[in-house]
PDB file of C-alpha atoms in Angstrom:
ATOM      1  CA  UNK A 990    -144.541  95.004 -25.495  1.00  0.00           C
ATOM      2  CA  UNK A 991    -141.629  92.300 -26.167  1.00  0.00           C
ATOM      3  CA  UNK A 992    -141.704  89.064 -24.331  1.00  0.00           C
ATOM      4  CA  UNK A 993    -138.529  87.319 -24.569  1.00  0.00           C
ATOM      5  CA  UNK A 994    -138.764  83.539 -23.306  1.00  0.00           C
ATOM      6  CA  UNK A 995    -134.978  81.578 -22.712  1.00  0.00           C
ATOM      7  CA  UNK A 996    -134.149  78.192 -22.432  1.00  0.00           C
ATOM      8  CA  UNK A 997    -133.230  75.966 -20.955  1.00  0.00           C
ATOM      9  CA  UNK A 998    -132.629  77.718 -17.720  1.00  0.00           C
ATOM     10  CA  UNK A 999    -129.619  75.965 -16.546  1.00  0.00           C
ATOM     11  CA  UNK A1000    -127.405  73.562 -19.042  1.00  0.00           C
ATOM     12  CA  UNK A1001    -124.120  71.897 -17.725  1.00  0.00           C
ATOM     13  CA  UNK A1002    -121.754  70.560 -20.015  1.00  0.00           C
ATOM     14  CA  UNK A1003    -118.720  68.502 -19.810  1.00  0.00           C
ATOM     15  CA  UNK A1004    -115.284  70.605 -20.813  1.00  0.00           C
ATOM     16  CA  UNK A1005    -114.979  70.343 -24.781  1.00  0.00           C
ATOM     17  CA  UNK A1006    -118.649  69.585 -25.363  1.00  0.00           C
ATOM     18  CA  UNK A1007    -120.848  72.170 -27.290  1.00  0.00           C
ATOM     19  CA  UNK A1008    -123.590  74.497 -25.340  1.00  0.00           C
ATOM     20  CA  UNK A1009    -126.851  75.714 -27.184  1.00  0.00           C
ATOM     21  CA  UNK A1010    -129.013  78.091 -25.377  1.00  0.00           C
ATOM     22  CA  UNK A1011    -132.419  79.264 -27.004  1.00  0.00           C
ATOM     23  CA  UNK A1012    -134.497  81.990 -27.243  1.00  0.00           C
ATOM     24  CA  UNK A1013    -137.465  83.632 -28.760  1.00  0.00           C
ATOM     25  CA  UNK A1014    -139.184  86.788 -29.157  1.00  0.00           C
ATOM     26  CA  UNK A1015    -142.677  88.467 -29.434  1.00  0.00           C
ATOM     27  CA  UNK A1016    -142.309  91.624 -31.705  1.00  0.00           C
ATOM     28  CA  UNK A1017    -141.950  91.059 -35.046  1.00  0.00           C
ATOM     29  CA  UNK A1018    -140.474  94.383 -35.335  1.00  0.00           C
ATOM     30  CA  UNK A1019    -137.941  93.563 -32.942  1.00  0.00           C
ATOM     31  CA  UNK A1020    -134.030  94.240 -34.928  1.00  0.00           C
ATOM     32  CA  UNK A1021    -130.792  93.695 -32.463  1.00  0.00           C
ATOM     33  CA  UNK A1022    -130.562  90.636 -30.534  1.00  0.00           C
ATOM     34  CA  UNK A1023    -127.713  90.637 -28.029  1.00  0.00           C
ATOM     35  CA  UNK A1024    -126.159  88.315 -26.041  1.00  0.00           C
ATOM     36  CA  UNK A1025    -124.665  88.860 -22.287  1.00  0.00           C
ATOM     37  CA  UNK A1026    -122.643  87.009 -20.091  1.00  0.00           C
ATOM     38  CA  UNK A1027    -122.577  87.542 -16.538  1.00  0.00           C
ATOM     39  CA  UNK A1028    -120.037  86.255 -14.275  1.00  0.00           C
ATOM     40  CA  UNK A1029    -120.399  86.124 -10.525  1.00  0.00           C
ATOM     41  CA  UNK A1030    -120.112  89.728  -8.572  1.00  0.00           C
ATOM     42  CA  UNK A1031    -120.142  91.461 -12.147  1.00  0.00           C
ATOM     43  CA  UNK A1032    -122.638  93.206 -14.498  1.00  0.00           C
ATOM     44  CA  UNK A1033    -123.400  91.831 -17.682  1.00  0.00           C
ATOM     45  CA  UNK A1034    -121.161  92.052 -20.373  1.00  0.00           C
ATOM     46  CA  UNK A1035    -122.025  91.497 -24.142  1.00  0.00           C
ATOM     47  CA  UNK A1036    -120.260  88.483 -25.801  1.00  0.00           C
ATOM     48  CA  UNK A1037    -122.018  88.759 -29.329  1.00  0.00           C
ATOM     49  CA  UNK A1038    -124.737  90.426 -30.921  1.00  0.00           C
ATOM     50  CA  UNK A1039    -126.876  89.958 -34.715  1.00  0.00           C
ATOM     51  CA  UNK A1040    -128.940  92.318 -36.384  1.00  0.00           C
ATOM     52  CA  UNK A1041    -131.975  91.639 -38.183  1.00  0.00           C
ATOM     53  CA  UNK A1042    -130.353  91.529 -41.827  1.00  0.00           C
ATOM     54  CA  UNK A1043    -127.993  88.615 -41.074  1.00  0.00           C
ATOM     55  CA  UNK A1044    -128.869  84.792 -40.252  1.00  0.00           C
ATOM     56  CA  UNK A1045    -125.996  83.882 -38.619  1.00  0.00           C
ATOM     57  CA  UNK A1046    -122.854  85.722 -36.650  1.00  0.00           C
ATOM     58  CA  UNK A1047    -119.495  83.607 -35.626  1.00  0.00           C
ATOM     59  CA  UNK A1048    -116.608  85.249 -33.327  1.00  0.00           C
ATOM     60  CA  UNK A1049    -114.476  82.449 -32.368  1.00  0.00           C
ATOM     61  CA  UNK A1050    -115.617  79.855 -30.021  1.00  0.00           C
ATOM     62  CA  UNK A1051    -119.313  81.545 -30.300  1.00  0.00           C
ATOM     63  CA  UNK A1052    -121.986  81.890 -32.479  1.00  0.00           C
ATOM     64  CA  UNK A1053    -125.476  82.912 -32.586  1.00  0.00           C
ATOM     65  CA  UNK A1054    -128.316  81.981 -35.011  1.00  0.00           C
ATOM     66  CA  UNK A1055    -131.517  84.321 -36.144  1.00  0.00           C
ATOM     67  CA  UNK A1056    -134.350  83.195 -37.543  1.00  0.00           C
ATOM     68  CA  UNK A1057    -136.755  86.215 -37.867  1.00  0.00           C
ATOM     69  CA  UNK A1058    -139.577  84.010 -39.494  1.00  0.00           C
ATOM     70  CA  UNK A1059    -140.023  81.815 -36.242  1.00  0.00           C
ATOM     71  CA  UNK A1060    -138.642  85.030 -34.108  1.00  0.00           C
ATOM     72  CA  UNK A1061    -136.106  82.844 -32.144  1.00  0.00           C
ATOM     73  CA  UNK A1062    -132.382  82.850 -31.904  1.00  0.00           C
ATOM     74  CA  UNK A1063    -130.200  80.638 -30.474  1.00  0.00           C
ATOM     75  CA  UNK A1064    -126.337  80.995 -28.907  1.00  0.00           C
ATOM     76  CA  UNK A1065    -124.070  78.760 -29.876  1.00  0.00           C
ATOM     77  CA  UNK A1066    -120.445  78.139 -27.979  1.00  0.00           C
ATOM     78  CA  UNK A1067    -118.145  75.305 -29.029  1.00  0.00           C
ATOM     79  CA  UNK A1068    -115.325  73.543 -27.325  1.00  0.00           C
ATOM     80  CA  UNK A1069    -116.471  74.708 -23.641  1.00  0.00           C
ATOM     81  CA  UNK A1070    -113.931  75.422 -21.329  1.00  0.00           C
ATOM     82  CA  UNK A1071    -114.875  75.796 -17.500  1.00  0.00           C
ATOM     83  CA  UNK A1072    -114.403  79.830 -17.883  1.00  0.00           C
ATOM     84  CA  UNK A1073    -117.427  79.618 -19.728  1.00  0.00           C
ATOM     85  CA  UNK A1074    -119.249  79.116 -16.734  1.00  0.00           C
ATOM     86  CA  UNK A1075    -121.582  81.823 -16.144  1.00  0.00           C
ATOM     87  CA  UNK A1076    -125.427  83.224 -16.736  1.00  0.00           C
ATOM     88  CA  UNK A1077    -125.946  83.609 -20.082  1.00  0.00           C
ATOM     89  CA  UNK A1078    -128.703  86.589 -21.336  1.00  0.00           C
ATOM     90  CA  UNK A1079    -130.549  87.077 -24.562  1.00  0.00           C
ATOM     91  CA  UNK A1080    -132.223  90.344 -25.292  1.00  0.00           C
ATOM     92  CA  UNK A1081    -134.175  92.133 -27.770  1.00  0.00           C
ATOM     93  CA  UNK A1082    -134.234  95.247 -28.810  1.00  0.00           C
ATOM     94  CA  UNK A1083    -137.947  96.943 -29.466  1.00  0.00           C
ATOM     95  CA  UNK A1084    -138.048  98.548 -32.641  1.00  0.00           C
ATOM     96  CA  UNK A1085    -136.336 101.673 -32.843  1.00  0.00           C
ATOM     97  CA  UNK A1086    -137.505 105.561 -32.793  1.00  0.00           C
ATOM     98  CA  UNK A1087    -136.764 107.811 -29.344  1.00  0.00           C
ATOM     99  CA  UNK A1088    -136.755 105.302 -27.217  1.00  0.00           C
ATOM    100  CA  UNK A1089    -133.913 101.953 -26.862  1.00  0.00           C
ATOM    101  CA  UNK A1090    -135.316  98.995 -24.923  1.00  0.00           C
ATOM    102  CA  UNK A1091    -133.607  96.206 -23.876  1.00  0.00           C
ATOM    103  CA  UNK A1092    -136.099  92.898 -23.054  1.00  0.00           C
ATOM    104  CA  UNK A1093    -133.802  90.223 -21.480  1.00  0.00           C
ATOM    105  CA  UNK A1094    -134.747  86.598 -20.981  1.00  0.00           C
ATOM    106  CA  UNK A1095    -134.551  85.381 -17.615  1.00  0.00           C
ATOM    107  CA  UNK A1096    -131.018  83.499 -17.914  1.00  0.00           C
ATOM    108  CA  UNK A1097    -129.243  80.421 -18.391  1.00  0.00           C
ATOM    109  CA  UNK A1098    -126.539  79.027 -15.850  1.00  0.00           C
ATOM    110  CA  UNK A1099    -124.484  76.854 -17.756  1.00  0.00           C
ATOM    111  CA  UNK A1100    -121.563  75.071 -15.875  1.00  0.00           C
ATOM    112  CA  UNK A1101    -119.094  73.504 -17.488  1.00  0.00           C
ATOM    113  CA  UNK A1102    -117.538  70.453 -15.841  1.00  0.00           C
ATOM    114  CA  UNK A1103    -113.864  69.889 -15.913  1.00  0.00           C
TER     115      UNK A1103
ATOM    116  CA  UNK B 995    -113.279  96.357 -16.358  1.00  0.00           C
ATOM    117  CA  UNK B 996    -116.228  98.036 -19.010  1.00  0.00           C
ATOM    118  CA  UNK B 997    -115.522 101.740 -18.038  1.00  0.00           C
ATOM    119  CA  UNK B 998    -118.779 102.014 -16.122  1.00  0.00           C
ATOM    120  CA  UNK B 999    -118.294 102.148 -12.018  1.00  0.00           C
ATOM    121  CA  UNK B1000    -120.787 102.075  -9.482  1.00  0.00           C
ATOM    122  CA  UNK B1001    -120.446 102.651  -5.743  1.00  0.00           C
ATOM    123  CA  UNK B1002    -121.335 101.613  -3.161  1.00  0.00           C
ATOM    124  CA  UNK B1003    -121.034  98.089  -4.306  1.00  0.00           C
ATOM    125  CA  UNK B1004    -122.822  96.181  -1.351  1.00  0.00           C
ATOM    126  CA  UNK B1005    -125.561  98.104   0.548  1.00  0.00           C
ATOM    127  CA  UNK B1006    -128.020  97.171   3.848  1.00  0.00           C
ATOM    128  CA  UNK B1007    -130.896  99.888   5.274  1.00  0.00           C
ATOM    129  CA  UNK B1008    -133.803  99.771   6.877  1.00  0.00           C
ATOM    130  CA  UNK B1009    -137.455 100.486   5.680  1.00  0.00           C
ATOM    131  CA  UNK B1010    -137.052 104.449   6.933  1.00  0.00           C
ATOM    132  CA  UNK B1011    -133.658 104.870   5.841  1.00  0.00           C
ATOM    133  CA  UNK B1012    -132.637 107.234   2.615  1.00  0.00           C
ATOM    134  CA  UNK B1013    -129.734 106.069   0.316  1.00  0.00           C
ATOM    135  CA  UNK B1014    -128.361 107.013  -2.504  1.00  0.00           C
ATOM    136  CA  UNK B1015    -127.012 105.140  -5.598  1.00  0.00           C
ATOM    137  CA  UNK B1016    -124.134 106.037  -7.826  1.00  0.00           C
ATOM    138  CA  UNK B1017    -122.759 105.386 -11.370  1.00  0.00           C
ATOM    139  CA  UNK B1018    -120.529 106.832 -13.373  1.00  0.00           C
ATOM    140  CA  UNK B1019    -118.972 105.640 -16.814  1.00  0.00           C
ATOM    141  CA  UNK B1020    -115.883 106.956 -18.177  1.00  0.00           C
ATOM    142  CA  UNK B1021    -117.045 106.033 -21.741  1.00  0.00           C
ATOM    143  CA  UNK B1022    -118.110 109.197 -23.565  1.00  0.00           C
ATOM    144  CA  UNK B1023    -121.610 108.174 -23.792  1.00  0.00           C
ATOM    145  CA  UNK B1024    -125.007 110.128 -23.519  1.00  0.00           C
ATOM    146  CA  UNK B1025    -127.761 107.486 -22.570  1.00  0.00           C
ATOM    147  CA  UNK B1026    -127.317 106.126 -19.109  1.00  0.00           C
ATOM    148  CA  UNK B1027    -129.890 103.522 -17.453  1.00  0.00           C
ATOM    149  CA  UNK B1028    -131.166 101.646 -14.180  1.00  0.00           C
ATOM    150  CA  UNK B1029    -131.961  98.099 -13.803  1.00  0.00           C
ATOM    151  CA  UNK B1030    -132.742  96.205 -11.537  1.00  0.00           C
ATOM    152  CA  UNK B1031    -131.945  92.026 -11.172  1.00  0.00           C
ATOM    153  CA  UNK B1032    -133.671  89.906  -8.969  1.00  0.00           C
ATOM    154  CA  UNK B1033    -133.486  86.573  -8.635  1.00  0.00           C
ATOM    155  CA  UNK B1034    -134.812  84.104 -11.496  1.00  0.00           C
ATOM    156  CA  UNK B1035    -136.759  87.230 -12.782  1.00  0.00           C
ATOM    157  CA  UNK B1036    -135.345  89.198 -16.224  1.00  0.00           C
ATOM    158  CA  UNK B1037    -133.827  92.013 -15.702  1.00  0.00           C
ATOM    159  CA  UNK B1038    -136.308  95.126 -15.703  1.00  0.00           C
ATOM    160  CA  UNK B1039    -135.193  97.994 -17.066  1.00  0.00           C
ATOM    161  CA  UNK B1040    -136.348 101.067 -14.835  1.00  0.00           C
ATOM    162  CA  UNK B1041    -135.187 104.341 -16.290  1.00  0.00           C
ATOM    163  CA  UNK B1042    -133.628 105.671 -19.330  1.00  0.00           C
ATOM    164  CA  UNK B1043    -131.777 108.986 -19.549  1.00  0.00           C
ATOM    165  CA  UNK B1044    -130.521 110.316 -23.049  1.00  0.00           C
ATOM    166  CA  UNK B1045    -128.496 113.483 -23.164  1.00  0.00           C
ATOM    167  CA  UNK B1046    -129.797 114.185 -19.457  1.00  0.00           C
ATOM    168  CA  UNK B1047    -133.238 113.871 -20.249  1.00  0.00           C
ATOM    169  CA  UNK B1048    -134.822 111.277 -18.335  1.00  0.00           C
ATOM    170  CA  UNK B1049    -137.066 109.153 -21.868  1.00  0.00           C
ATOM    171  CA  UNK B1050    -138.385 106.388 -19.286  1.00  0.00           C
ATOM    172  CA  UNK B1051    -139.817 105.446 -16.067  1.00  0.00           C
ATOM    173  CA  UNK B1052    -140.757 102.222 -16.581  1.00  0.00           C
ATOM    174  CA  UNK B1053    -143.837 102.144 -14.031  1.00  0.00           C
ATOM    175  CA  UNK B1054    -140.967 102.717 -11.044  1.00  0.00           C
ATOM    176  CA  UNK B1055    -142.394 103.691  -7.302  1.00  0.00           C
ATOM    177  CA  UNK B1056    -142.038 106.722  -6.109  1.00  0.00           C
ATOM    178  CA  UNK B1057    -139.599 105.593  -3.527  1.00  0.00           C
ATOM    179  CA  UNK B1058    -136.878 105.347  -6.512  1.00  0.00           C
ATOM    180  CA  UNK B1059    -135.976 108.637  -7.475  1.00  0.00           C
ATOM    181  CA  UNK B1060    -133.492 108.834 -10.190  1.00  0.00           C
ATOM    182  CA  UNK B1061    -130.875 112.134 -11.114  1.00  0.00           C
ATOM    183  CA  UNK B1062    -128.606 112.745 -13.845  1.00  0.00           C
ATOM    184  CA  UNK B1063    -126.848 115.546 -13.386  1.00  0.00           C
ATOM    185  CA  UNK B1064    -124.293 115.197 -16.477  1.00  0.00           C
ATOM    186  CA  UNK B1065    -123.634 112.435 -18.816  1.00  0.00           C
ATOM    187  CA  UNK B1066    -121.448 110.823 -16.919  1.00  0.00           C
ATOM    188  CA  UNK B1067    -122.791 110.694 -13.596  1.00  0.00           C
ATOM    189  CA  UNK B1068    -126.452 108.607 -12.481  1.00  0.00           C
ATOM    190  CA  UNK B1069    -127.625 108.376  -8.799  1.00  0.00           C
ATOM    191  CA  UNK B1070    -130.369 106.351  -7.728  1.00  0.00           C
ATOM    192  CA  UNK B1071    -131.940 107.751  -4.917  1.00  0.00           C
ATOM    193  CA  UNK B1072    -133.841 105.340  -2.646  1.00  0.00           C
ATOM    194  CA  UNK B1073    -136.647 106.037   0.696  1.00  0.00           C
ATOM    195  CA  UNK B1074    -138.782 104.427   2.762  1.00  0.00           C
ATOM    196  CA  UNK B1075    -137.665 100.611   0.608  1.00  0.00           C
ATOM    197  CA  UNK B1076    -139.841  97.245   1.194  1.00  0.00           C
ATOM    198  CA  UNK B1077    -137.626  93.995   1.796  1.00  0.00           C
ATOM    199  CA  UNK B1078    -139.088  93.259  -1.907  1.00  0.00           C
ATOM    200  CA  UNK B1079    -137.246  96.130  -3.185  1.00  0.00           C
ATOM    201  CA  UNK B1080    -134.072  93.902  -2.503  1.00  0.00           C
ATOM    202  CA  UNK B1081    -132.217  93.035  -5.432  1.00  0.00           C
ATOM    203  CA  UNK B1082    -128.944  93.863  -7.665  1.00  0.00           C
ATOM    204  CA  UNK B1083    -129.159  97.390  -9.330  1.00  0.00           C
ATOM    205  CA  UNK B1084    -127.023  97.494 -12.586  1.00  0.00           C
ATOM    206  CA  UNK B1085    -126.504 100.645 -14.150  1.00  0.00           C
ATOM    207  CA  UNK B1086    -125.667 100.812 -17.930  1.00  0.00           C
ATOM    208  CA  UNK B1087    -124.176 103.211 -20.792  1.00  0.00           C
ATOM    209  CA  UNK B1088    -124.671 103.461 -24.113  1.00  0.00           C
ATOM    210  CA  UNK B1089    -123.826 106.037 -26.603  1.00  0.00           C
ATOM    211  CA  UNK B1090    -127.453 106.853 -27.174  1.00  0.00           C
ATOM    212  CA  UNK B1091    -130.903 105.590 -26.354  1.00  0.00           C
ATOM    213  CA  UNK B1092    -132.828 106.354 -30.038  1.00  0.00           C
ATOM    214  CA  UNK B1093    -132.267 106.022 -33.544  1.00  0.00           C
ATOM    215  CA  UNK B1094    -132.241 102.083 -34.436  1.00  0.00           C
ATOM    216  CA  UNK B1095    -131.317 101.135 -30.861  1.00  0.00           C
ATOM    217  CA  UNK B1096    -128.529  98.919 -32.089  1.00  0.00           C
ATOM    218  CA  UNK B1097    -126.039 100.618 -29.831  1.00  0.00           C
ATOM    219  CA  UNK B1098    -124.692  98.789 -27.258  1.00  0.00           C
ATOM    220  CA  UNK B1099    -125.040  98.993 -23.428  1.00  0.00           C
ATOM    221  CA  UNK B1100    -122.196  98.437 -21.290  1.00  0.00           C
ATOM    222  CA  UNK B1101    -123.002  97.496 -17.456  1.00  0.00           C
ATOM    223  CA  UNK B1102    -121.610  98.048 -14.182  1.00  0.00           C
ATOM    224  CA  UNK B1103    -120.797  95.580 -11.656  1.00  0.00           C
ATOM    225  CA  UNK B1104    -124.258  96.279  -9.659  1.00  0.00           C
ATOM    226  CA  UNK B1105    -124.943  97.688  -5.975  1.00  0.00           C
ATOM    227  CA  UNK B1106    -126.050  94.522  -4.147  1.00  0.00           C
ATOM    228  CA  UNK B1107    -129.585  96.320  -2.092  1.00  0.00           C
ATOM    229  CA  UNK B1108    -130.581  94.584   0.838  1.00  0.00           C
ATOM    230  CA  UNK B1109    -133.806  95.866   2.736  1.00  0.00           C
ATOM    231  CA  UNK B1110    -134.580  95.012   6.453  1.00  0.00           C
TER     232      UNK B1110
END
């Protein structure tokens, strides 16, 4: 099955500064790679997401990277603010067919410092 | 709020006790799931029900026993718990579990499980 791995697993910033989190992935056959968010006392809620035809994905403030040849993709957030702050998730999805599988990594807790 | 509620949100029983679960998203969706988050583990993804059917058990104990009565409505139904079983159960929505699984799952805010 899909391993995900995630680093680092936690990254603090200072307010302005730009936050990179990393991840890679097993399956080659692996083809949606989202990204969560998860504030404190909430679920996770997806911030951005890239399929496996496109290299690179921008929505403001964030961005995230895909490099299918070296299987990892990275998140990308500029000009940090300190409602940033939160556990950050990769996943990715195994293949298609009947079944829909989500494989997270185990987190990042970035803080961003005022 | 992401249109998918779950109740109750904080939750203590003992080993012998029997409790029940409950989601329910308001999203028009027809794949519903369980996970469950523990600490500084990934989240594990525990069942999978598309169009009612359940399409995963993903190695689960017997003492979790998942029902989907509609499309809208998931219940996690828990007996005779170990303290391990403690943990944050998120329950998600999607429009459908198959095809290219690009569809995107929205999550609740989790039932906090403590077992004593």
């Amino acid at each position: 099955g899909e391993n995900v791995e995630q680093h680092p697993s936690t990254l603090s910033v200072q307010e302005g500064d730009s936050a990179v989190i990393k991840c890679t992935y097993s399956d080659s056959a692996s083809n949606y790679f989202p990204w969560y968010k998860q504030e404190l006392g909430k679920g996770p809620q997806l911030i951005i997401d890239i399929r496996s035809n496109v290299g690179e994905k921008k929505d403001q403030r964030i961005a995230v990277t895909l490099n299918k040849t070296a299987k990892h993709f990275s998140l990308h957030i500029t000009e940090t603010q300190p409602e940033d702050s939160a556990v950050y998730f990769c996943a990715a999805v195994e293949g298609g067919g009947s079944n829909y599988k989500l494989t997270f990594g185990k987190g990042t807790l970035l803080t961003v410092n005022p | 709020e992401t249109g998918v509620t779950q109740t109750p949100r904080h939750l203590v029983m003992g080993m012998t006790n029997k409790k029940s679960l409950k989601c329910e998203q308001h999203l028009g969706h027809n794949a519903m799931y369980w996970y469950k988050q523990s600490a500084k583990k990934p989240l594990e993804l525990m069942f999978v029900y598309n169009f009612k059917e359940q399409t995963e058990n993903n190695s689960v104990p017997s003492r979790f026993s998942p029902e989907c009565p509609n499309s809208s409505h998931l219940f996690l139904h828990l007996h005779t718990l170990q303290p391990e079983d403690s943990a944050l159960y998120l329950c998600a929505s999607s429009q459908a579990a198959w095809g290219t699984g690009t569809d995107t799952q929205y999550f609740g805010p989790g039932t906090r499980l403590t077992v004593l």
